[in-house]
């Protein structure tokens, strides 16, 4: 019998210090890579995050693994801090677990996702999204 998605989420978050919206802003200021995995529809409805790189969840590991031939230029090493963001902070936690399994031990996510960002009154971007395929 399956332990269920809640147990999977709890396991994914075990040992990960998730960031608040304001901690995320500070992490990015200090050099963390902000990665938005929301769908196009979610980004149209909620807006884009300033400074975020948009990577589809289906290719996230390939784009962020420094050893992958399909990595983005910002995937500079396994010590790079990466903050993953989704709509509410659930799928981002599962994505972080996968990135940590790859060796990206500083990967974390924004607790509460973009909804928490907006509730904190933080600005949304007025520029086109930086979408990476």
PDB file of C-alpha atoms in Angstrom:
ATOM      1  CA  UNK A   1       0.000   0.000   0.000  1.00  0.00           C
ATOM      2  CA  UNK A   2       1.249   3.461  -0.874  1.00  0.00           C
ATOM      3  CA  UNK A   3       2.121   5.836   1.965  1.00  0.00           C
ATOM      4  CA  UNK A   4       0.459   8.632  -0.054  1.00  0.00           C
ATOM      5  CA  UNK A   5       1.470  11.965  -1.434  1.00  0.00           C
ATOM      6  CA  UNK A   6       1.478  13.678   1.967  1.00  0.00           C
ATOM      7  CA  UNK A   7       4.163  11.269   3.202  1.00  0.00           C
ATOM      8  CA  UNK A   8       6.127  11.811  -0.017  1.00  0.00           C
ATOM      9  CA  UNK A   9       5.954  15.577   0.501  1.00  0.00           C
ATOM     10  CA  UNK A  10       7.030  15.261   4.141  1.00  0.00           C
ATOM     11  CA  UNK A  11       9.993  13.132   3.091  1.00  0.00           C
ATOM     12  CA  UNK A  12      10.921  15.600   0.322  1.00  0.00           C
ATOM     13  CA  UNK A  13      10.969  18.478   2.801  1.00  0.00           C
ATOM     14  CA  UNK A  14      12.920  16.584   5.466  1.00  0.00           C
ATOM     15  CA  UNK A  15      16.178  18.382   6.210  1.00  0.00           C
ATOM     16  CA  UNK A  16      15.426  21.260   3.811  1.00  0.00           C
ATOM     17  CA  UNK A  17      15.284  24.787   5.161  1.00  0.00           C
ATOM     18  CA  UNK A  18      12.539  26.335   3.057  1.00  0.00           C
ATOM     19  CA  UNK A  19      12.616  30.092   2.538  1.00  0.00           C
ATOM     20  CA  UNK A  20      10.068  32.798   3.224  1.00  0.00           C
ATOM     21  CA  UNK A  21       9.388  35.330   0.478  1.00  0.00           C
ATOM     22  CA  UNK A  22      11.700  37.910   2.079  1.00  0.00           C
ATOM     23  CA  UNK A  23      14.429  35.312   2.625  1.00  0.00           C
ATOM     24  CA  UNK A  24      14.091  34.407  -1.048  1.00  0.00           C
ATOM     25  CA  UNK A  25      14.630  38.034  -2.081  1.00  0.00           C
ATOM     26  CA  UNK A  26      17.764  38.152   0.091  1.00  0.00           C
ATOM     27  CA  UNK A  27      19.056  34.815  -1.239  1.00  0.00           C
ATOM     28  CA  UNK A  28      18.701  36.065  -4.823  1.00  0.00           C
ATOM     29  CA  UNK A  29      20.438  39.318  -3.880  1.00  0.00           C
ATOM     30  CA  UNK A  30      23.339  37.218  -2.591  1.00  0.00           C
ATOM     31  CA  UNK A  31      23.544  35.155  -5.787  1.00  0.00           C
ATOM     32  CA  UNK A  32      20.982  32.364  -5.556  1.00  0.00           C
ATOM     33  CA  UNK A  33      19.335  31.262  -8.780  1.00  0.00           C
ATOM     34  CA  UNK A  34      15.561  31.751  -8.670  1.00  0.00           C
ATOM     35  CA  UNK A  35      13.776  29.120 -10.775  1.00  0.00           C
ATOM     36  CA  UNK A  36      10.066  29.372 -11.560  1.00  0.00           C
ATOM     37  CA  UNK A  37       8.452  26.073 -12.560  1.00  0.00           C
ATOM     38  CA  UNK A  38       4.857  27.301 -12.885  1.00  0.00           C
ATOM     39  CA  UNK A  39       2.895  26.654 -16.055  1.00  0.00           C
ATOM     40  CA  UNK A  40       2.321  29.363 -18.642  1.00  0.00           C
ATOM     41  CA  UNK A  41      -1.300  29.619 -17.503  1.00  0.00           C
ATOM     42  CA  UNK A  42      -0.289  30.083 -13.850  1.00  0.00           C
ATOM     43  CA  UNK A  43       2.274  32.737 -14.787  1.00  0.00           C
ATOM     44  CA  UNK A  44      -0.286  34.606 -16.901  1.00  0.00           C
ATOM     45  CA  UNK A  45      -2.755  34.571 -13.991  1.00  0.00           C
ATOM     46  CA  UNK A  46      -0.280  35.433 -11.211  1.00  0.00           C
ATOM     47  CA  UNK A  47       2.472  37.331 -13.024  1.00  0.00           C
ATOM     48  CA  UNK A  48       6.198  36.734 -13.252  1.00  0.00           C
ATOM     49  CA  UNK A  49       8.800  36.969 -10.513  1.00  0.00           C
ATOM     50  CA  UNK A  50      11.579  39.510 -10.925  1.00  0.00           C
ATOM     51  CA  UNK A  51      14.902  37.873 -11.733  1.00  0.00           C
ATOM     52  CA  UNK A  52      13.480  34.370 -12.106  1.00  0.00           C
ATOM     53  CA  UNK A  53      14.485  31.909 -14.772  1.00  0.00           C
ATOM     54  CA  UNK A  54      11.467  29.949 -15.996  1.00  0.00           C
ATOM     55  CA  UNK A  55      12.166  26.250 -16.517  1.00  0.00           C
ATOM     56  CA  UNK A  56       9.477  23.705 -17.268  1.00  0.00           C
ATOM     57  CA  UNK A  57       9.307  21.058 -14.555  1.00  0.00           C
ATOM     58  CA  UNK A  58       9.681  18.307 -17.149  1.00  0.00           C
ATOM     59  CA  UNK A  59      13.268  19.373 -17.968  1.00  0.00           C
ATOM     60  CA  UNK A  60      14.338  20.915 -14.658  1.00  0.00           C
ATOM     61  CA  UNK A  61      16.995  18.341 -13.743  1.00  0.00           C
ATOM     62  CA  UNK A  62      18.624  18.488 -17.192  1.00  0.00           C
ATOM     63  CA  UNK A  63      18.786  22.300 -17.135  1.00  0.00           C
ATOM     64  CA  UNK A  64      20.215  22.575 -13.606  1.00  0.00           C
ATOM     65  CA  UNK A  65      22.629  19.632 -13.420  1.00  0.00           C
ATOM     66  CA  UNK A  66      26.085  21.163 -13.968  1.00  0.00           C
ATOM     67  CA  UNK A  67      27.233  17.907 -15.610  1.00  0.00           C
ATOM     68  CA  UNK A  68      24.379  17.857 -18.146  1.00  0.00           C
ATOM     69  CA  UNK A  69      25.072  18.818 -21.725  1.00  0.00           C
ATOM     70  CA  UNK A  70      21.616  20.497 -21.691  1.00  0.00           C
ATOM     71  CA  UNK A  71      22.277  22.702 -18.640  1.00  0.00           C
ATOM     72  CA  UNK A  72      21.668  26.426 -18.629  1.00  0.00           C
ATOM     73  CA  UNK A  73      24.734  28.692 -18.257  1.00  0.00           C
ATOM     74  CA  UNK A  74      23.742  29.568 -14.676  1.00  0.00           C
ATOM     75  CA  UNK A  75      24.105  25.907 -13.622  1.00  0.00           C
ATOM     76  CA  UNK A  76      27.691  26.518 -12.614  1.00  0.00           C
ATOM     77  CA  UNK A  77      28.244  23.940  -9.903  1.00  0.00           C
ATOM     78  CA  UNK A  78      26.719  21.671  -7.319  1.00  0.00           C
ATOM     79  CA  UNK A  79      27.289  24.333  -4.637  1.00  0.00           C
ATOM     80  CA  UNK A  80      25.060  26.889  -6.384  1.00  0.00           C
ATOM     81  CA  UNK A  81      22.096  27.904  -4.255  1.00  0.00           C
ATOM     82  CA  UNK A  82      18.871  27.352  -6.159  1.00  0.00           C
ATOM     83  CA  UNK A  83      15.425  28.473  -4.994  1.00  0.00           C
ATOM     84  CA  UNK A  84      12.589  26.725  -6.806  1.00  0.00           C
ATOM     85  CA  UNK A  85       9.174  28.375  -6.936  1.00  0.00           C
ATOM     86  CA  UNK A  86       5.763  27.046  -7.908  1.00  0.00           C
ATOM     87  CA  UNK A  87       2.240  28.327  -7.309  1.00  0.00           C
ATOM     88  CA  UNK A  88       1.770  27.176  -3.698  1.00  0.00           C
ATOM     89  CA  UNK A  89       5.000  25.474  -2.631  1.00  0.00           C
ATOM     90  CA  UNK A  90       4.084  21.835  -3.111  1.00  0.00           C
ATOM     91  CA  UNK A  91       5.506  20.748  -6.457  1.00  0.00           C
ATOM     92  CA  UNK A  92       8.560  22.909  -5.796  1.00  0.00           C
ATOM     93  CA  UNK A  93       9.328  20.800  -2.715  1.00  0.00           C
ATOM     94  CA  UNK A  94       9.212  17.630  -4.809  1.00  0.00           C
ATOM     95  CA  UNK A  95      11.435  19.276  -7.430  1.00  0.00           C
ATOM     96  CA  UNK A  96      13.951  20.249  -4.747  1.00  0.00           C
ATOM     97  CA  UNK A  97      14.121  16.643  -3.542  1.00  0.00           C
ATOM     98  CA  UNK A  98      15.021  15.577  -7.054  1.00  0.00           C
ATOM     99  CA  UNK A  99      17.657  18.312  -7.403  1.00  0.00           C
ATOM    100  CA  UNK A 100      19.204  17.330  -4.080  1.00  0.00           C
ATOM    101  CA  UNK A 101      19.375  13.731  -5.257  1.00  0.00           C
ATOM    102  CA  UNK A 102      21.391  15.029  -8.228  1.00  0.00           C
ATOM    103  CA  UNK A 103      23.863  16.593  -5.791  1.00  0.00           C
ATOM    104  CA  UNK A 104      22.538  20.160  -5.744  1.00  0.00           C
ATOM    105  CA  UNK A 105      22.643  20.163  -1.951  1.00  0.00           C
ATOM    106  CA  UNK A 106      21.789  23.873  -1.595  1.00  0.00           C
ATOM    107  CA  UNK A 107      18.521  23.569  -3.532  1.00  0.00           C
ATOM    108  CA  UNK A 108      15.492  24.787  -1.612  1.00  0.00           C
ATOM    109  CA  UNK A 109      12.100  26.276  -2.333  1.00  0.00           C
ATOM    110  CA  UNK A 110       9.862  29.177  -1.481  1.00  0.00           C
ATOM    111  CA  UNK A 111       7.413  28.075   1.212  1.00  0.00           C
ATOM    112  CA  UNK A 112       3.935  28.969   0.025  1.00  0.00           C
ATOM    113  CA  UNK A 113       5.088  29.651  -3.528  1.00  0.00           C
ATOM    114  CA  UNK A 114       4.092  32.678  -5.538  1.00  0.00           C
ATOM    115  CA  UNK A 115       0.906  32.966  -3.498  1.00  0.00           C
ATOM    116  CA  UNK A 116       3.057  33.659  -0.399  1.00  0.00           C
ATOM    117  CA  UNK A 117       5.208  36.087  -2.418  1.00  0.00           C
ATOM    118  CA  UNK A 118       2.135  38.081  -3.431  1.00  0.00           C
ATOM    119  CA  UNK A 119       0.658  37.946   0.087  1.00  0.00           C
ATOM    120  CA  UNK A 120       3.943  39.394   1.390  1.00  0.00           C
ATOM    121  CA  UNK A 121       3.384  42.386  -0.900  1.00  0.00           C
ATOM    122  CA  UNK A 122       6.545  41.777  -2.911  1.00  0.00           C
ATOM    123  CA  UNK A 123       6.657  43.165  -6.435  1.00  0.00           C
ATOM    124  CA  UNK A 124       6.030  41.171  -9.570  1.00  0.00           C
ATOM    125  CA  UNK A 125       8.115  41.700 -12.683  1.00  0.00           C
ATOM    126  CA  UNK A 126       7.136  44.168 -15.372  1.00  0.00           C
ATOM    127  CA  UNK A 127       9.562  42.570 -17.846  1.00  0.00           C
ATOM    128  CA  UNK A 128       9.075  39.569 -20.120  1.00  0.00           C
ATOM    129  CA  UNK A 129       9.812  36.251 -18.448  1.00  0.00           C
ATOM    130  CA  UNK A 130      13.258  34.679 -18.925  1.00  0.00           C
ATOM    131  CA  UNK A 131      12.023  31.354 -20.301  1.00  0.00           C
ATOM    132  CA  UNK A 132      14.533  28.560 -20.842  1.00  0.00           C
ATOM    133  CA  UNK A 133      13.670  25.516 -22.918  1.00  0.00           C
TER     134      UNK A 133
END
